[in-house]
Amino acid sequence: MKNPVALLASVLCAGMIAPLTSFAQSSPPPATNEQTKKVSNSLEEVLVTARRRRESLQETPIAVTALSGAELKERGIVNIGELTKSVPSVEITESVSNLIYIRGIGQRAAFARVDPTVGVYLDNIFLPRADGHLMDTVDVENIQVLRGPQGTLFGKNTTGGAMVLTLEKPKAETEGYLFGSLGNYGRHQFRGAYNTPFTDNVFGRVAFNYLKDEGFFEDDSQDETNTSKGRLSLMGQLRWEISASALLDTLLYVGKIDERLPGSYCTSINGDDAVLVRGLYLAWPGDTDPSNPTAYEENCRSNSRERLGDLKSNMGPNNMMDRKLDTYLAAATLDWELRDDLSMKIVVGARNETKGPLISSDQDGGPQNFNESFTTDDGERESYSFELQLNGTLFDGAVTYTGGAFVMEETNTEIFTLINSLNGLDAQTVPFVLGGARPPQPSPGGTVPLVGILVDPRLDSDFGLRNFTQAYFFQGSWDMTEQLELTLGIRYTAERRQSDLEVRGTDRNAVGQRLLQTGRFTPDFAGGSGFYVFNGVWAQDPVGIAMSYFPDVDGDGIHDFPYAAEPFRTDEKDNTFKKTTPMASLSYQFPEESLPEHWHSFMIYGTWSSGFKSGFFEPKGVDGLQQVEPEEVENREIGFKLEAFNRSLRFNMAAYDMDFDNQQLIQVDADSNNNLVVIYQNAGQSAIRGIEMETQWMPSPGLMINFSASHNDYEFTEFNDNDLLQAALGQQVTVDRSDETFPVSPETTASFGIQYSLDTDVGIFTPRLDYSYKSDVYYGLDDGAHTVYKENKDNAGQSAYSVVDLRLSWQNREGDLTAAAFVKNALDERYDIGIAAVADSVATFFQTYGDPRRFGVEVRKHF
């Protein structure tokens, strides 16, 4: 185990050998058989910690969804990603990058340098990188999804929201469970937990998860199936009730991921103006007529659904689709009641991750290595965090407050590689391209072929990052009357970013010398142009011949080009991004006697809040590090929460209006060496207005209905970008992109779930149906992709779609054995979950599917 985690592991060991004292904290008694099999006729109270204290969901003036471990089992949710089916305004997908969006605010790439927009917390520990966010829901007590900026209480200041996972805690009984599941596509999963007391005041709990899935996306170019799963995780927890006023919880987590990325296919979109196709009339390996270059498009089409059929791909050999991630996490939480009206919580954590080499973008979309991006070595990540919270009350409980500090240090390394091919130009077009002008179409068949380097065939960016976060926060709630509560909060955040970069690339002179030595090429067409005359005709495929002189000797799937002796660029940047984010909320809980008949509780609230996400430095090819500004969100929200009909109905609604400044968006740009780079840049200003609602209703004993819906209007009010073709020609021309659709986020989502528990002599049978709907989703990166999207949504996005899940579960009379049969995506709907459409540069839509129809059985035994 890595050293930083080993240090914190000693906390766990210390707890096991520490002097043991009695502790009188009571634990809830185990459920009796009658309690287990009873079919309730009212909704259970839901307790949340959205404001860092346990309180009823219906009394919390925040838009929050909470799902207990039991509800996760009832709905068959086994991964955080499946929350997208039932939580309003939440979009979660797992493709090349883990994407979590809330109310249109999210993060589209898992680069180490980019902070997540939605904070994910595991037992109070902030998980700083997106790769590890979509965890399997193993031994989870509950999951809470907080929508809207979380700029006051939570460890990291976030603009999108927060997702809080709370684990089952060790307790004073010997008990546990085993779970097994089998499904199609070779899926099998086993998990379990065991809880035991060591003494009267020291309890331990271990849990494990093993998941194997052969995947459903067959690749014709290799003996592999993509979209596979291979996950193993182990958790150990220790709870030490030190005294009647002090409690120590410790956690050790080890996670191993070894699987294949989701399989992908390619759709060729309008390429008449694409820089790397007909924009510059570039020839690629396989092109034999410069007036009609087709190799790039043909490469995409050779990996198209139309050509290969359903759930098949052709991505080429050695395509670096293996995802490997090793995670070690250790944490300790001390709860100490200093006096009746004041308690202290200390949370410390250490994390070490190693991320293996991985493709990050296959922009050409096909089996050839025309234009791709990889991380070509292990990425190392370490983080240490410390949080202090003081929770208390004042004025006989009229004021409840939380204050404290959060600090975190994190280091990341990442080697990012851009792969391109040699290119060809006709003698008619070279003067235009080298002169910074768009060339005319060459004559059919062309004249003199020239081959050389327009874009570096290989460019490595060795990136190092050190983050230092410190934050100080305070939030207090004042019960002005029995019904009226005022909450005020403020947070100061300082994020220091230190980045260093070394850029290495291709030795262009060495490439030219090798071409000349073959005798097939003659000297540079125009001194310094980097293009060499081919002694032949276009019909011979001159670019393909040139590429054959740089074979893949080491077998990594990448042509071997000579490296330049010295780095193209070294760069260092250091800046601290600071922000104070206040909030205010006013809520009113109506007296029960003033409510209409059958209403139990009704609360209205209004909130003004703000969020902040740090800026950072983005490597832009040979141009070095470019600063990306912090993004900021200001949210104005009103809502209400209602319980009625003897607590059988729960109905919550929120409406909001958000200003979103300097949105950090993935875009395509060109560096000064004409390398096309996919980088983060700021989008100026945006506005988001929306409404959400959630309903739980139990109209009769055993019958449960869930319904949720959201609608968001997204609008860019300021979004300027560079014209990519002009940038490749060395010109700066601004394009207004303010009319574009927000990426990744559907405007409308809805979900409906219904289940009925039937109590029989042989146990409780519960059939369940879940339906989820998402409106159109846009996946473009550039201005041209949005033009394509407006013409045909399926060429740069996903049209509206629905998914239906079915489930039948059974629980025995004793309540210790359950079994279920399930079908997910029962109608076998095909829908894209990314990845990206790029029209201005390469004219491809590189796509991957969500899961097809999945079915299986599962058994859970409690002991």
mmCIF file of N, CA, C and O in Angstrom, residues 521-584:
data_model
loop_
_atom_site.group_PDB
_atom_site.id
_atom_site.type_symbol
_atom_site.label_atom_id
_atom_site.label_comp_id
_atom_site.label_asym_id
_atom_site.label_seq_id
_atom_site.Cartn_x
_atom_site.Cartn_y
_atom_site.Cartn_z
ATOM 1 N N PHE A 521 11.311 10.646 -52.587
ATOM 2 C CA PHE A 521 10.967 12.057 -52.379
ATOM 3 C C PHE A 521 12.174 12.917 -52.718
ATOM 4 O O PHE A 521 13.331 12.499 -52.562
ATOM 5 N N THR A 522 11.913 14.120 -53.155
ATOM 6 C CA THR A 522 12.965 15.090 -53.447
ATOM 7 C C THR A 522 12.830 16.263 -52.490
ATOM 8 O O THR A 522 11.821 16.393 -51.787
ATOM 9 N N PRO A 523 13.848 17.134 -52.430
ATOM 10 C CA PRO A 523 13.896 18.147 -51.368
ATOM 11 C C PRO A 523 12.651 19.019 -51.249
ATOM 12 O O PRO A 523 11.802 19.085 -52.138
ATOM 13 N N ASP A 524 12.661 19.714 -50.132
ATOM 14 C CA ASP A 524 11.572 20.594 -49.711
ATOM 15 C C ASP A 524 11.069 21.434 -50.879
ATOM 16 O O ASP A 524 11.849 22.055 -51.607
ATOM 17 N N PHE A 525 9.747 21.437 -51.036
ATOM 18 C CA PHE A 525 9.105 22.162 -52.132
ATOM 19 C C PHE A 525 9.478 23.645 -52.116
ATOM 20 O O PHE A 525 9.774 24.235 -53.135
ATOM 21 N N ALA A 526 9.423 24.225 -50.928
ATOM 22 C CA ALA A 526 9.811 25.631 -50.753
ATOM 23 C C ALA A 526 10.541 25.692 -49.440
ATOM 24 O O ALA A 526 9.997 25.303 -48.420
ATOM 25 N N GLY A 527 11.775 26.096 -49.452
ATOM 26 C CA GLY A 527 12.629 26.007 -48.274
ATOM 27 C C GLY A 527 11.918 26.298 -46.965
ATOM 28 O O GLY A 527 11.361 27.377 -46.796
ATOM 29 N N GLY A 528 11.928 25.338 -46.051
ATOM 30 C CA GLY A 528 11.305 25.510 -44.743
ATOM 31 C C GLY A 528 9.851 25.147 -44.684
ATOM 32 O O GLY A 528 9.238 25.237 -43.609
ATOM 33 N N SER A 529 9.239 24.725 -45.773
ATOM 34 C CA SER A 529 7.805 24.417 -45.736
ATOM 35 C C SER A 529 7.520 23.108 -45.032
ATOM 36 O O SER A 529 6.426 22.906 -44.504
ATOM 37 N N GLY A 530 8.508 22.161 -45.053
ATOM 38 C CA GLY A 530 8.284 20.856 -44.438
ATOM 39 C C GLY A 530 7.566 19.887 -45.343
ATOM 40 O O GLY A 530 7.242 18.772 -44.919
ATOM 41 N N PHE A 531 7.314 20.251 -46.607
ATOM 42 C CA PHE A 531 6.643 19.370 -47.557
ATOM 43 C C PHE A 531 7.636 18.981 -48.667
ATOM 44 O O PHE A 531 8.377 19.820 -49.189
ATOM 45 N N TYR A 532 7.603 17.689 -49.024
ATOM 46 C CA TYR A 532 8.569 17.128 -49.960
ATOM 47 C C TYR A 532 7.842 16.578 -51.188
ATOM 48 O O TYR A 532 6.754 16.009 -51.082
ATOM 49 N N VAL A 533 8.472 16.742 -52.337
ATOM 50 C CA VAL A 533 7.863 16.330 -53.597
ATOM 51 C C VAL A 533 7.944 14.810 -53.722
ATOM 52 O O VAL A 533 9.017 14.206 -53.560
ATOM 53 N N PHE A 534 6.817 14.191 -54.016
ATOM 54 C CA PHE A 534 6.767 12.751 -54.227
ATOM 55 C C PHE A 534 7.056 12.446 -55.695
ATOM 56 O O PHE A 534 6.451 13.029 -56.598
ATOM 57 N N ASN A 535 7.996 11.514 -55.923
ATOM 58 C CA ASN A 535 8.362 11.149 -57.286
ATOM 59 C C ASN A 535 7.377 10.115 -57.822
ATOM 60 O O ASN A 535 7.677 8.928 -57.929
ATOM 61 N N GLY A 536 6.210 10.557 -58.108
ATOM 62 C CA GLY A 536 5.166 9.678 -58.599
ATOM 63 C C GLY A 536 3.898 10.460 -58.804
ATOM 64 O O GLY A 536 3.918 11.701 -58.938
ATOM 65 N N VAL A 537 2.778 9.760 -58.778
ATOM 66 C CA VAL A 537 1.488 10.412 -59.018
ATOM 67 C C VAL A 537 0.562 10.141 -57.836
ATOM 68 O O VAL A 537 0.785 9.237 -57.017
ATOM 69 N N TRP A 538 -0.499 10.895 -57.778
ATOM 70 C CA TRP A 538 -1.443 10.775 -56.659
ATOM 71 C C TRP A 538 -2.076 9.382 -56.597
ATOM 72 O O TRP A 538 -2.370 8.885 -55.500
ATOM 73 N N ALA A 539 -2.276 8.757 -57.715
ATOM 74 C CA ALA A 539 -2.940 7.449 -57.730
ATOM 75 C C ALA A 539 -2.166 6.397 -56.953
ATOM 76 O O ALA A 539 -2.708 5.340 -56.588
ATOM 77 N N GLN A 540 -0.875 6.660 -56.632
ATOM 78 C CA GLN A 540 -0.044 5.707 -55.894
ATOM 79 C C GLN A 540 -0.195 5.837 -54.370
ATOM 80 O O GLN A 540 0.456 5.115 -53.636
ATOM 81 N N ASP A 541 -1.023 6.743 -53.897
ATOM 82 C CA ASP A 541 -1.205 6.972 -52.452
ATOM 83 C C ASP A 541 0.098 7.445 -51.808
ATOM 84 O O ASP A 541 0.716 6.755 -50.993
ATOM 85 N N PRO A 542 0.557 8.631 -52.149
ATOM 86 C CA PRO A 542 1.858 9.109 -51.643
ATOM 87 C C PRO A 542 1.922 9.244 -50.126
ATOM 88 O O PRO A 542 2.979 8.992 -49.529
ATOM 89 N N VAL A 543 0.841 9.642 -49.474
ATOM 90 C CA VAL A 543 0.883 9.803 -48.018
ATOM 91 C C VAL A 543 1.005 8.430 -47.347
ATOM 92 O O VAL A 543 1.761 8.252 -46.384
ATOM 93 N N GLY A 544 0.275 7.450 -47.868
ATOM 94 C CA GLY A 544 0.385 6.101 -47.322
ATOM 95 C C GLY A 544 1.790 5.555 -47.469
ATOM 96 O O GLY A 544 2.314 4.877 -46.564
ATOM 97 N N ILE A 545 2.433 5.827 -48.604
ATOM 98 C CA ILE A 545 3.809 5.376 -48.807
ATOM 99 C C ILE A 545 4.732 6.054 -47.803
ATOM 100 O O ILE A 545 5.603 5.411 -47.190
ATOM 101 N N ALA A 546 4.564 7.356 -47.601
ATOM 102 C CA ALA A 546 5.416 8.073 -46.636
ATOM 103 C C ALA A 546 5.243 7.522 -45.226
ATOM 104 O O ALA A 546 6.229 7.345 -44.495
ATOM 105 N N MET A 547 4.013 7.228 -44.832
ATOM 106 C CA MET A 547 3.772 6.704 -43.481
ATOM 107 C C MET A 547 4.405 5.329 -43.289
ATOM 108 O O MET A 547 4.768 4.952 -42.177
ATOM 109 N N SER A 548 4.553 4.566 -44.367
ATOM 110 C CA SER A 548 5.134 3.226 -44.243
ATOM 111 C C SER A 548 6.598 3.269 -43.815
ATOM 112 O O SER A 548 7.145 2.256 -43.384
ATOM 113 N N TYR A 549 7.237 4.408 -43.954
ATOM 114 C CA TYR A 549 8.632 4.546 -43.552
ATOM 115 C C TYR A 549 8.780 4.862 -42.058
ATOM 116 O O TYR A 549 9.903 5.041 -41.576
ATOM 117 N N PHE A 550 7.664 4.931 -41.356
ATOM 118 C CA PHE A 550 7.685 5.169 -39.901
ATOM 119 C C PHE A 550 6.831 4.103 -39.218
ATOM 120 O O PHE A 550 5.791 4.403 -38.623
ATOM 121 N N PRO A 551 7.231 2.827 -39.350
ATOM 122 C CA PRO A 551 6.387 1.731 -38.851
ATOM 123 C C PRO A 551 6.294 1.726 -37.328
ATOM 124 O O PRO A 551 7.110 2.341 -36.630
ATOM 125 N N ASP A 552 5.293 0.998 -36.839
ATOM 126 C CA ASP A 552 5.074 0.846 -35.401
ATOM 127 C C ASP A 552 5.964 -0.297 -34.902
ATOM 128 O O ASP A 552 5.527 -1.431 -34.762
ATOM 129 N N VAL A 553 7.228 0.012 -34.627
ATOM 130 C CA VAL A 553 8.194 -1.014 -34.248
ATOM 131 C C VAL A 553 7.906 -1.578 -32.861
ATOM 132 O O VAL A 553 8.019 -2.780 -32.623
ATOM 133 N N ASP A 554 7.517 -0.718 -31.924
ATOM 134 C CA ASP A 554 7.309 -1.186 -30.549
ATOM 135 C C ASP A 554 5.931 -1.780 -30.320
ATOM 136 O O ASP A 554 5.611 -2.224 -29.217
ATOM 137 N N GLY A 555 5.063 -1.797 -31.338
ATOM 138 C CA GLY A 555 3.780 -2.486 -31.246
ATOM 139 C C GLY A 555 2.741 -1.828 -30.368
ATOM 140 O O GLY A 555 1.805 -2.488 -29.912
ATOM 141 N N ASP A 556 2.888 -0.529 -30.145
ATOM 142 C CA ASP A 556 1.898 0.151 -29.298
ATOM 143 C C ASP A 556 0.755 0.742 -30.100
ATOM 144 O O ASP A 556 -0.097 1.453 -29.554
ATOM 145 N N GLY A 557 0.713 0.470 -31.417
ATOM 146 C CA GLY A 557 -0.364 0.977 -32.247
ATOM 147 C C GLY A 557 -0.139 2.381 -32.755
ATOM 148 O O GLY A 557 -1.022 2.952 -33.400
ATOM 149 N N ILE A 558 1.043 2.975 -32.494
ATOM 150 C CA ILE A 558 1.343 4.347 -32.893
ATOM 151 C C ILE A 558 2.584 4.340 -33.775
ATOM 152 O O ILE A 558 3.607 3.737 -33.427
ATOM 153 N N HIS A 559 2.516 4.978 -34.920
ATOM 154 C CA HIS A 559 3.683 5.077 -35.791
ATOM 155 C C HIS A 559 4.833 5.752 -35.038
ATOM 156 O O HIS A 559 4.633 6.730 -34.305
ATOM 157 N N ASP A 560 6.042 5.236 -35.240
ATOM 158 C CA ASP A 560 7.209 5.734 -34.511
ATOM 159 C C ASP A 560 7.893 6.834 -35.309
ATOM 160 O O ASP A 560 8.582 6.570 -36.310
ATOM 161 N N PHE A 561 7.723 8.065 -34.866
ATOM 162 C CA PHE A 561 8.395 9.208 -35.468
ATOM 163 C C PHE A 561 9.542 9.654 -34.557
ATOM 164 O O PHE A 561 9.446 9.547 -33.325
ATOM 165 N N PRO A 562 10.627 10.152 -35.123
ATOM 166 C CA PRO A 562 11.752 10.598 -34.291
ATOM 167 C C PRO A 562 11.379 11.831 -33.467
ATOM 168 O O PRO A 562 10.687 12.733 -33.947
ATOM 169 N N TYR A 563 11.863 11.813 -32.217
ATOM 170 C CA TYR A 563 11.622 12.940 -31.325
ATOM 171 C C TYR A 563 12.659 14.037 -31.540
ATOM 172 O O TYR A 563 13.830 13.773 -31.857
ATOM 173 N N ALA A 564 12.224 15.266 -31.326
ATOM 174 C CA ALA A 564 13.160 16.380 -31.300
ATOM 175 C C ALA A 564 14.078 16.246 -30.088
ATOM 176 O O ALA A 564 13.670 15.756 -29.032
ATOM 177 N N ALA A 565 15.338 16.665 -30.233
ATOM 178 C CA ALA A 565 16.318 16.501 -29.154
ATOM 179 C C ALA A 565 15.965 17.327 -27.930
ATOM 180 O O ALA A 565 16.201 16.912 -26.789
ATOM 181 N N GLU A 566 15.380 18.482 -28.115
ATOM 182 C CA GLU A 566 15.046 19.378 -27.018
ATOM 183 C C GLU A 566 13.542 19.592 -26.955
ATOM 184 O O GLU A 566 12.856 19.521 -27.979
ATOM 185 N N PRO A 567 13.020 19.865 -25.763
ATOM 186 C CA PRO A 567 11.576 20.158 -25.650
ATOM 187 C C PRO A 567 11.203 21.374 -26.481
ATOM 188 O O PRO A 567 11.980 22.320 -26.617
ATOM 189 N N PHE A 568 10.016 21.321 -27.045
ATOM 190 C CA PHE A 568 9.504 22.481 -27.763
ATOM 191 C C PHE A 568 9.239 23.646 -26.808
ATOM 192 O O PHE A 568 9.398 24.800 -27.152
ATOM 193 N N ARG A 569 8.828 23.257 -25.610
ATOM 194 C CA ARG A 569 8.405 24.302 -24.668
ATOM 195 C C ARG A 569 8.447 23.758 -23.255
ATOM 196 O O ARG A 569 8.072 22.617 -23.002
ATOM 197 N N THR A 570 8.919 24.552 -22.330
ATOM 198 C CA THR A 570 8.740 24.291 -20.903
ATOM 199 C C THR A 570 8.060 25.507 -20.314
ATOM 200 O O THR A 570 8.298 26.640 -20.737
ATOM 201 N N ASP A 571 7.198 25.247 -19.351
ATOM 202 C CA ASP A 571 6.376 26.342 -18.841
ATOM 203 C C ASP A 571 6.027 26.073 -17.388
ATOM 204 O O ASP A 571 5.872 24.907 -16.973
ATOM 205 N N GLU A 572 5.910 27.112 -16.615
ATOM 206 C CA GLU A 572 5.461 27.023 -15.225
ATOM 207 C C GLU A 572 4.516 28.175 -14.948
ATOM 208 O O GLU A 572 4.762 29.307 -15.368
ATOM 209 N N LYS A 573 3.433 27.875 -14.266
ATOM 210 C CA LYS A 573 2.471 28.910 -13.896
ATOM 211 C C LYS A 573 2.044 28.685 -12.448
ATOM 212 O O LYS A 573 1.962 27.546 -11.967
ATOM 213 N N ASP A 574 1.760 29.800 -11.765
ATOM 214 C CA ASP A 574 1.365 29.747 -10.357
ATOM 215 C C ASP A 574 0.394 30.897 -10.117
ATOM 216 O O ASP A 574 0.698 32.048 -10.422
ATOM 217 N N ASN A 575 -0.786 30.557 -9.602
ATOM 218 C CA ASN A 575 -1.761 31.605 -9.314
ATOM 219 C C ASN A 575 -2.686 31.119 -8.214
ATOM 220 O O ASN A 575 -2.896 29.917 -8.036
ATOM 221 N N THR A 576 -3.225 32.037 -7.462
ATOM 222 C CA THR A 576 -4.202 31.726 -6.425
ATOM 223 C C THR A 576 -5.525 32.379 -6.794
ATOM 224 O O THR A 576 -5.593 33.587 -7.031
ATOM 225 N N PHE A 577 -6.570 31.553 -6.845
ATOM 226 C CA PHE A 577 -7.907 32.021 -7.182
ATOM 227 C C PHE A 577 -8.722 32.112 -5.889
ATOM 228 O O PHE A 577 -8.884 31.109 -5.190
ATOM 229 N N LYS A 578 -9.236 33.303 -5.588
ATOM 230 C CA LYS A 578 -9.917 33.546 -4.323
ATOM 231 C C LYS A 578 -11.358 33.985 -4.566
ATOM 232 O O LYS A 578 -11.655 34.662 -5.549
ATOM 233 N N LYS A 579 -12.217 33.605 -3.632
ATOM 234 C CA LYS A 579 -13.611 34.014 -3.755
ATOM 235 C C LYS A 579 -14.314 33.887 -2.415
ATOM 236 O O LYS A 579 -14.102 32.918 -1.681
ATOM 237 N N THR A 580 -15.162 34.860 -2.116
ATOM 238 C CA THR A 580 -16.066 34.778 -0.972
ATOM 239 C C THR A 580 -17.466 34.516 -1.495
ATOM 240 O O THR A 580 -17.969 35.260 -2.350
ATOM 241 N N THR A 581 -18.093 33.445 -0.997
ATOM 242 C CA THR A 581 -19.413 33.041 -1.496
ATOM 243 C C THR A 581 -20.413 33.059 -0.340
ATOM 244 O O THR A 581 -20.402 32.170 0.513
ATOM 245 N N PRO A 582 -21.293 34.038 -0.304
ATOM 246 C CA PRO A 582 -22.323 34.093 0.737
ATOM 247 C C PRO A 582 -23.589 33.361 0.311
ATOM 248 O O PRO A 582 -23.762 32.994 -0.853
ATOM 249 N N MET A 583 -24.470 33.142 1.258
ATOM 250 C CA MET A 583 -25.797 32.587 0.973
ATOM 251 C C MET A 583 -26.777 33.104 2.017
ATOM 252 O O MET A 583 -26.396 33.516 3.113
ATOM 253 N N ALA A 584 -28.057 33.069 1.655
ATOM 254 C CA ALA A 584 -29.123 33.434 2.583
ATOM 255 C C ALA A 584 -30.364 32.642 2.227
ATOM 256 O O ALA A 584 -30.650 32.406 1.047
#
